[in-house]
Short mmCIF file of C-alpha atoms in Angstrom, two decimals:
data_model
loop_
_atom_site.label_atom_id
_atom_site.label_comp_id
_atom_site.label_asym_id
_atom_site.label_seq_id
_atom_site.Cartn_x
_atom_site.Cartn_y
_atom_site.Cartn_z
CA MET A 1303 131.93 130.44 121.81
CA THR A 1304 130.33 131.08 125.23
CA LYS A 1305 127.29 133.32 125.13
CA THR A 1306 127.61 136.32 127.39
CA PHE A 1307 123.89 137.00 127.29
CA CYS A 1308 121.21 134.91 128.97
CA ALA A 1309 117.65 134.08 127.90
CA ALA A 1310 116.41 134.05 131.50
CA PRO A 1311 115.35 137.74 131.71
CA TRP A 1312 113.00 137.09 128.81
CA ARG A 1313 111.95 133.49 129.41
CA GLY A 1314 112.56 132.44 133.00
CA LEU A 1315 110.45 132.66 136.15
CA HIS A 1316 111.68 131.95 139.67
CA ILE A 1317 109.68 132.36 142.87
CA GLN A 1318 111.64 132.01 146.12
CA VAL A 1319 110.35 130.53 149.38
CA ASP A 1320 109.62 134.02 150.74
CA GLY A 1321 107.66 134.92 147.59
CA GLY A 1322 110.44 136.92 145.92
CA ILE A 1323 110.10 137.01 142.11
CA SER A 1324 112.96 136.96 139.62
CA THR A 1325 113.72 135.29 136.30
CA CYS A 1326 116.45 132.99 137.61
CA CYS A 1327 117.19 131.26 140.91
CA ALA A 1328 120.72 132.70 140.81
CA GLY A 1329 119.54 136.24 140.12
CA GLY A 1330 120.81 138.76 142.65
CA ILE A 1331 117.73 141.00 142.46
CA LYS A 1332 114.05 140.38 143.23
CA PHE A 1333 111.57 142.37 141.13
CA GLY A 1334 108.57 141.90 143.35
CA ASN A 1335 106.93 139.52 145.79
CA ILE A 1336 104.08 137.13 145.04
CA ASN A 1337 102.42 138.12 148.31
CA THR A 1338 102.05 141.76 147.27
CA ASP A 1339 102.60 141.95 143.48
CA THR A 1340 101.35 140.22 140.37
CA ILE A 1341 103.73 138.02 138.38
CA GLU A 1342 103.07 140.22 135.35
CA SER A 1343 104.06 143.44 137.15
CA ALA A 1344 107.30 141.86 138.43
CA LEU A 1345 108.26 140.66 134.96
CA SER A 1346 107.73 144.16 133.56
CA HIS A 1347 109.70 145.85 136.38
CA LYS A 1348 111.78 148.85 135.32
CA LYS A 1349 114.99 147.31 136.70
CA LEU A 1350 114.42 144.10 134.77
CA LYS A 1351 113.89 146.08 131.58
CA GLU A 1352 117.20 147.81 132.23
CA ILE A 1353 118.88 144.40 132.59
CA ARG A 1354 117.46 143.28 129.25
CA THR A 1355 118.61 146.49 127.58
CA MET A 1356 122.13 146.07 128.99
CA MET A 1357 122.34 142.48 127.74
CA LYS A 1358 121.16 143.54 124.29
CA SER A 1359 124.04 146.01 124.14
CA GLY A 1360 126.52 143.26 125.07
CA GLY A 1361 126.87 144.10 128.74
CA ILE A 1362 126.58 141.84 131.79
CA PRO A 1363 124.60 143.22 134.75
CA GLU A 1364 126.99 142.27 137.54
CA GLU A 1365 124.54 142.70 140.43
CA TYR A 1366 121.98 140.36 138.89
CA CYS A 1367 124.40 137.92 137.26
CA LYS A 1368 127.18 137.73 139.87
CA SER A 1369 126.55 134.02 140.53
CA CYS A 1370 127.02 133.06 136.88
CA ILE A 1371 130.03 135.36 136.54
CA HIS A 1372 131.58 133.54 139.50
CA ALA A 1373 130.71 130.15 138.00
CA SER A 1374 132.25 131.10 134.66
CA ASN A 1375 135.44 132.30 136.37
CA ASN A 1376 135.65 128.97 138.20
CA LYS A 1377 134.98 126.96 135.03
CA ILE A 1378 131.78 125.31 136.25
CA SER A 1379 128.36 125.17 134.66
CA SER A 1380 126.03 128.04 135.47
CA GLU A 1381 122.34 128.86 135.47
CA ARG A 1382 123.00 130.87 132.31
CA ASP A 1383 124.18 127.69 130.57
CA TRP A 1384 120.98 125.92 131.62
CA HIS A 1385 118.67 128.71 130.45
CA ASN A 1386 120.44 129.11 127.11
CA SER A 1387 120.46 125.35 126.46
CA LEU A 1388 116.65 125.34 126.65
CA ASN A 1389 116.28 128.48 124.56
CA GLU A 1390 118.31 127.78 121.45
CA ASP A 1391 115.71 129.61 119.37
CA PHE A 1392 116.15 132.80 121.40
CA ASP A 1393 117.53 135.67 119.32
CA ILE A 1394 118.66 138.55 121.49
CA ASN A 1395 118.90 140.81 118.44
CA LEU A 1396 115.15 140.48 117.91
CA ALA A 1397 114.20 140.74 121.57
CA SER A 1398 112.69 143.92 123.02
CA ASP A 1399 112.93 144.98 126.65
CA GLU A 1400 109.64 143.15 127.39
CA TYR A 1401 109.17 139.66 128.86
CA GLN A 1402 108.36 137.02 126.24
CA PHE A 1403 107.02 133.78 127.73
CA PRO A 1404 108.02 131.20 130.37
CA VAL A 1405 110.24 128.34 129.19
CA ILE A 1406 111.66 127.53 132.63
CA PHE A 1407 109.64 127.75 135.83
CA ASP A 1408 111.16 127.31 139.28
CA ALA A 1409 108.82 127.71 142.27
CA ARG A 1410 110.05 127.13 145.80
CA TRP A 1411 106.61 127.08 147.38
CA ASN A 1412 107.81 127.10 150.97
CA ASN A 1413 110.63 125.85 153.19
CA THR A 1414 109.09 122.47 154.08
CA CYS A 1415 111.97 120.06 154.66
CA ASN A 1416 112.73 116.92 156.65
CA SER A 1417 116.39 117.76 157.23
CA THR A 1418 118.55 120.20 159.17
CA CYS A 1419 121.69 120.14 157.05
CA THR A 1420 124.69 121.62 158.80
CA TYR A 1421 125.13 124.26 156.09
CA CYS A 1422 121.43 125.19 155.74
CA SER A 1423 119.20 127.78 157.46
CA PRO A 1424 115.59 128.39 158.56
CA PHE A 1425 114.95 130.21 155.26
CA PHE A 1426 115.26 126.92 153.33
CA SER A 1427 114.38 124.37 156.03
CA SER A 1428 111.24 124.20 158.16
CA LYS A 1429 113.09 121.80 160.46
CA TRP A 1430 115.73 124.47 161.12
CA ALA A 1431 112.99 127.09 161.57
CA SER A 1432 111.23 124.87 164.10
CA LEU A 1433 114.44 124.03 165.93
CA LEU A 1434 115.47 127.67 166.23
CA ALA A 1435 111.89 128.88 166.82
CA THR A 1436 111.95 131.36 163.92
CA LYS A 1437 109.22 132.28 161.47
CA GLU A 1438 110.12 132.60 157.82
CA SER A 1439 108.03 134.53 155.30
CA LYS A 1440 106.47 132.35 152.61
CA PRO A 1441 103.67 132.49 150.03
CA VAL A 1442 100.19 131.85 151.38
CA LYS A 1443 97.56 129.65 149.75
CA ASP A 1444 95.83 132.27 147.60
CA GLN A 1445 99.21 133.32 146.16
CA GLN A 1446 100.00 129.70 145.32
CA ASP A 1447 96.72 129.59 143.43
CA LYS A 1448 97.87 132.71 141.59
CA ILE A 1449 101.03 130.91 140.47
CA LYS A 1450 99.10 127.88 139.26
CA LEU A 1451 96.69 130.11 137.35
CA PHE A 1452 99.57 131.90 135.63
CA PHE A 1453 100.94 128.62 134.37
CA SER A 1454 97.63 127.12 133.39
CA GLU A 1455 97.36 130.13 131.05
CA ASN A 1456 101.02 130.39 129.97
CA SER A 1457 102.23 126.83 129.55
CA ASP A 1458 102.09 126.38 125.77
CA ARG A 1459 105.86 126.96 125.33
CA LEU A 1460 106.95 125.75 128.76
CA LYS A 1461 109.80 123.23 128.54
CA THR A 1462 111.06 122.68 132.08
CA VAL A 1463 109.69 122.92 135.59
CA ALA A 1464 112.23 122.84 138.42
CA MET A 1465 111.05 121.43 141.72
CA VAL A 1466 113.42 122.45 144.45
CA GLY A 1467 113.00 123.14 148.16
CA GLY A 1468 112.97 122.78 151.01
CA GLU A 1469 112.21 119.23 150.04
CA PRO A 1470 110.02 119.19 146.89
CA LEU A 1471 108.72 115.65 147.41
CA LEU A 1472 106.97 116.82 150.59
CA MET A 1473 105.11 119.74 149.00
CA LYS A 1474 101.44 119.25 148.09
CA GLU A 1475 101.74 122.27 145.82
CA ASN A 1476 104.06 120.31 143.53
CA ALA A 1477 101.51 117.50 143.27
CA ASP A 1478 98.90 120.09 142.26
CA LEU A 1479 101.26 121.73 139.76
CA LEU A 1480 101.87 118.40 138.04
CA ASP A 1481 98.15 118.30 137.27
CA VAL A 1482 98.23 121.57 135.29
CA ILE A 1483 101.53 121.52 133.36
CA PRO A 1484 101.57 119.76 129.95
CA ASP A 1485 102.65 116.13 129.75
CA ASN A 1486 105.59 116.95 127.45
CA VAL A 1487 107.21 119.30 129.99
CA LYS A 1488 110.39 117.97 131.58
CA VAL A 1489 110.59 118.10 135.38
CA ASP A 1490 113.91 118.71 137.13
CA VAL A 1491 113.74 117.56 140.75
CA ILE A 1492 116.44 118.53 143.25
CA SER A 1493 115.75 116.36 146.28
CA ASN A 1494 117.61 115.07 149.31
CA PHE A 1495 115.68 111.87 148.53
CA SER A 1496 115.63 110.85 152.19
CA THR A 1497 111.94 111.23 152.94
CA ASP A 1498 109.68 108.16 152.64
CA ILE A 1499 108.85 108.35 148.93
CA THR A 1500 106.24 105.59 149.21
CA LYS A 1501 104.08 108.18 151.00
CA SER A 1502 104.76 111.04 148.57
CA LYS A 1503 102.00 112.05 146.14
CA VAL A 1504 104.57 114.10 144.26
CA PHE A 1505 106.76 111.03 143.70
CA GLU A 1506 103.71 109.00 142.65
CA LYS A 1507 102.78 111.58 140.00
CA LEU A 1508 106.35 112.04 138.81
CA LEU A 1509 106.58 108.33 138.05
CA LYS A 1510 103.70 108.79 135.59
CA ARG A 1511 105.56 111.45 133.61
CA ARG A 1512 107.82 110.50 130.75
CA LYS A 1513 110.68 112.95 131.26
CA VAL A 1514 112.08 113.55 134.75
CA ASN A 1515 115.61 114.47 135.75
CA TRP A 1516 116.40 113.38 139.30
CA HIS A 1517 119.14 115.49 140.91
CA ILE A 1518 119.86 113.78 144.22
CA SER A 1519 121.53 116.10 146.69
CA LEU A 1520 124.33 114.57 148.79
CA GLU A 1521 128.13 114.60 149.09
CA ASN A 1522 128.95 112.12 151.87
CA VAL A 1523 128.15 108.52 152.70
CA GLU A 1524 126.87 106.52 155.67
CA GLU A 1525 127.54 108.04 159.10
CA ARG A 1526 129.19 111.15 157.63
CA TYR A 1527 126.11 111.66 155.47
CA GLU A 1528 123.84 111.60 158.52
CA TYR A 1529 126.17 113.96 160.40
CA VAL A 1530 126.10 116.57 157.62
CA ARG A 1531 122.40 116.10 156.87
CA GLN A 1532 120.79 115.80 160.28
CA GLY A 1533 117.34 114.26 160.03
CA SER A 1534 118.15 112.32 156.87
CA ARG A 1535 118.72 108.59 157.26
CA TRP A 1536 121.28 106.83 155.07
CA GLN A 1537 119.22 103.65 154.87
CA GLN A 1538 116.17 105.61 153.71
CA LEU A 1539 118.22 107.11 150.90
CA LEU A 1540 119.41 103.65 149.83
CA ASP A 1541 115.87 102.27 149.96
CA ASN A 1542 114.59 105.16 147.87
CA LEU A 1543 117.28 104.73 145.21
CA LYS A 1544 116.32 101.05 144.91
CA ILE A 1545 112.64 101.97 144.56
CA LEU A 1546 113.41 104.53 141.86
CA GLY A 1547 115.59 102.05 139.99
CA ASN A 1548 112.81 99.46 140.01
CA GLU A 1549 110.06 101.91 139.05
CA VAL A 1550 111.65 103.43 135.97
CA ARG A 1551 112.74 100.25 134.16
CA ASN A 1552 110.59 101.03 131.14
CA PRO A 1553 111.19 101.92 127.49
CA PRO A 1554 111.99 105.64 126.96
CA GLU A 1555 108.59 106.23 125.35
CA ILE A 1556 106.98 105.37 128.71
CA ASN A 1557 109.39 107.14 131.02
CA ASP A 1558 112.83 108.45 130.25
CA HIS A 1559 114.16 109.36 133.68
CA GLU A 1560 117.73 110.52 134.26
CA ILE A 1561 119.64 110.52 137.54
CA GLN A 1562 122.68 112.37 138.81
CA PHE A 1563 124.10 113.45 142.16
CA MET A 1564 124.39 117.16 142.98
CA SER A 1565 127.13 117.76 145.50
CA LEU A 1566 128.57 120.68 147.44
CA PHE A 1567 132.33 120.95 147.70
CA HIS A 1568 133.03 122.07 151.26
CA LEU A 1569 135.20 121.18 154.24
CA LEU A 1570 133.09 118.17 155.23
CA SER A 1571 133.24 116.61 151.76
CA ALA A 1572 136.67 117.70 150.49
CA THR A 1573 138.75 115.04 152.25
CA ARG A 1574 136.30 112.19 151.54
CA LEU A 1575 135.89 112.44 147.78
CA CYS A 1576 137.03 108.92 146.92
CA GLU A 1577 134.67 107.05 149.23
CA TYR A 1578 131.82 109.11 147.81
CA LYS A 1579 132.89 108.30 144.25
CA GLU A 1580 132.92 104.61 145.19
CA PHE A 1581 129.29 104.91 146.30
CA ALA A 1582 128.38 106.58 142.99
CA LYS A 1583 130.04 103.65 141.23
CA GLU A 1584 128.13 101.05 143.28
CA THR A 1585 124.80 102.85 142.83
CA ILE A 1586 124.92 102.56 139.06
CA SER A 1587 123.94 98.89 139.43
CA LEU A 1588 120.46 100.00 140.56
CA PHE A 1589 119.81 101.50 137.11
CA PRO A 1590 120.96 98.86 134.60
CA HIS A 1591 118.38 100.04 132.06
CA LYS A 1592 120.22 103.37 131.87
CA PHE A 1593 123.86 102.41 132.28
CA SER A 1594 124.52 99.04 130.67
CA GLY A 1595 125.98 97.88 127.38
CA SER A 1596 128.54 99.43 125.07
CA ASN A 1597 126.31 102.44 124.44
CA HIS A 1598 126.55 103.42 128.11
CA PRO A 1599 130.23 103.46 129.10
CA GLN A 1600 129.52 105.54 132.20
CA LYS A 1601 131.06 103.85 135.26
CA ASN A 1602 129.26 105.74 138.00
CA ILE A 1603 126.29 107.99 138.62
CA GLU A 1604 127.34 111.41 137.37
CA ILE A 1605 128.39 113.79 140.12
CA VAL A 1606 127.87 117.49 139.49
CA TRP A 1607 130.01 119.48 141.91
CA GLN A 1608 128.92 122.91 143.07
CA ASN A 1609 130.90 125.66 144.74
CA TYR A 1610 130.10 126.48 148.33
CA SER A 1611 130.37 129.82 150.13
CA ALA A 1612 128.14 129.97 153.24
CA PRO A 1613 128.23 129.52 156.11
CA LYS A 1614 131.86 130.54 155.90
CA GLU A 1615 132.95 127.96 158.49
CA LEU A 1616 132.78 125.24 155.82
CA ALA A 1617 134.06 127.23 152.83
CA MET A 1618 137.39 125.90 151.56
CA GLU A 1619 138.65 129.37 150.56
CA ASN A 1620 139.02 130.26 154.24
CA TYR A 1621 141.51 127.51 155.08
CA GLY A 1622 145.27 127.29 154.92
CA VAL A 1623 147.89 124.91 153.63
CA ASP A 1624 147.55 122.63 156.69
CA VAL A 1625 144.06 121.69 155.46
CA LEU A 1626 144.45 122.28 151.73
CA SER A 1627 147.47 119.98 151.39
CA LYS A 1628 145.26 117.09 152.56
CA VAL A 1629 142.50 118.16 150.17
CA ILE A 1630 144.91 118.37 147.24
CA ALA A 1631 146.15 114.85 147.98
CA GLU A 1632 142.55 113.59 148.03
CA ILE A 1633 141.75 115.36 144.76
CA HIS A 1634 144.74 113.75 143.04
CA LYS A 1635 143.43 110.32 144.08
CA TYR A 1636 139.93 111.28 142.97
CA LEU A 1637 141.18 112.29 139.53
CA LEU A 1638 142.47 108.73 139.04
CA THR A 1639 138.88 107.44 139.18
CA ASP A 1640 136.32 107.63 136.39
CA VAL A 1641 135.81 111.38 136.41
CA THR A 1642 133.94 113.28 133.73
CA PRO A 1643 135.68 116.06 131.76
CA ASN A 1644 133.68 118.61 133.79
CA GLU A 1645 134.84 117.05 137.07
CA LYS A 1646 138.43 117.01 135.89
CA GLU A 1647 138.37 120.66 134.88
CA TYR A 1648 136.63 121.64 138.11
CA PHE A 1649 139.10 119.91 140.41
CA LEU A 1650 142.22 120.87 138.47
CA SER A 1651 141.17 124.50 138.90
CA LYS A 1652 140.76 123.84 142.64
CA ILE A 1653 144.30 122.43 142.84
CA THR A 1654 145.65 125.49 141.02
CA ASN A 1655 143.94 127.84 143.45
CA PHE A 1656 144.78 125.85 146.57
CA GLU A 1657 148.46 125.57 145.68
CA LYS A 1658 148.72 129.36 145.76
CA VAL A 1659 147.98 129.31 149.50
CA LYS A 1660 151.18 129.22 151.58
CA SER A 1661 150.02 130.12 155.10
CA VAL A 1662 148.33 127.85 157.62
CA THR A 1663 144.76 128.28 158.80
CA ASP A 1664 144.53 131.32 161.07
CA GLU A 1665 143.32 131.01 164.65
CA ARG A 1666 140.15 133.06 164.07
CA THR A 1667 139.00 130.67 161.34
CA LYS A 1668 139.75 127.66 163.54
CA GLN A 1669 137.82 129.21 166.42
CA ASP A 1670 134.80 129.96 164.19
CA PHE A 1671 134.84 126.41 162.91
CA LYS A 1672 135.10 124.98 166.42
CA GLU A 1673 132.12 127.08 167.53
CA HIS A 1674 130.14 125.91 164.49
CA ILE A 1675 130.86 122.25 165.25
CA ASP A 1676 130.25 122.62 169.00
CA ARG A 1677 126.90 124.33 168.42
CA ASN A 1678 125.64 121.70 165.99
CA GLU A 1679 126.93 118.74 167.97
CA LYS A 1680 125.16 119.96 171.09
CA LEU A 1681 121.93 120.62 169.15
CA PHE A 1682 121.88 117.11 167.70
CA ASP A 1683 123.46 115.19 170.55
CA LYS A 1684 126.53 114.36 168.46
CA VAL A 1685 129.30 115.61 170.73
CA GLY A 1686 132.65 114.14 169.66
CA TYR A 1687 131.40 112.80 166.31
CA PHE A 1688 133.41 115.17 164.11
CA ASP A 1689 136.61 114.24 165.87
CA ARG A 1690 135.89 110.56 165.17
CA LEU A 1691 134.49 110.87 161.63
CA TRP A 1692 137.08 113.31 160.22
CA PRO A 1693 140.30 112.49 162.09
CA GLU A 1694 142.40 113.87 159.23
CA ILE A 1695 141.23 117.44 160.03
CA SER A 1696 140.24 117.08 163.67
CA PHE A 1697 143.26 119.23 164.58
CA LEU A 1698 141.04 122.22 163.65
CA LEU A 1699 139.23 121.74 166.96
CA SER A 1700 142.39 121.90 169.08
#
């Protein structure tokens, strides 16, 4: 039976790139800011206590938990699932309205990133901020020291540290954090994996830890990959995957590293699912120590698909049958490959929803998309590339 409550309000800690404090990266409310408040005061915020009280009574605080509610409705894994899986000993009946202790810590120190992904923004990418000449609020050095101090004093029951971004392999703060968290703590890294990892102190220190989960963020291959993720080079990604495969060929007692791909389902990936799956199948050969023999029947690197909503120009829900019919055809072919049960359930639900759409894409949506493409292609000197790389949906620009 699915748990409607979540352990995060009692045992999670998330600090966003602008310093906002919550107990979960998907939480819709911030309870303070590391630049002006203490972590302790944020975790004892009146609103957060109200959320705990509501959950204890069996309710779901919609404002705070809307992301997980949406995920549950779309039959995909949620942050709630992740928090509860790492807190099996949590008993909501015994919990008060006070914070307990951190089990999961997710700090997005700043927006340092080497890429300007077409769906990203200056808030999450320093490259976008530089390109658009904007300044984004972020924690300053003394506040980062405050975070490290909190965890040096509260790490006895810590199980997982999430390193996200920006690009976490570029952040010196992550290298420093790895020096203070216990050796038995698992590290979840969500990385575009397209920076030069041979120059990353974070990567160097992660290789010395026994338990690391590598979540590589991508959803396209080759030239389409570089179009969607401006600033990331396809060859660098391939080189990095080879390096990782070579570095972690050790017995589990030395390092037990896992790898999966985290992928956004949007307009620029939806009609190219099969070629991406083929890449995931080919990549498995780089990790024979993990995926060989009868005990490892997996045929490709696991792909975890995530819903996409913004910017709206790439969100599938805004398009009509003229686009969705092509996507449905691609999904049917994709489902004939070695998909996991989660993938199958995810994409069958997409087909069900898409088949309900009977009208074609409206002209306003097409115009917004054209403006989005034109703006990005001019910024990155890629004029005409979309038309060539996605001919099956290039009619959206006409």
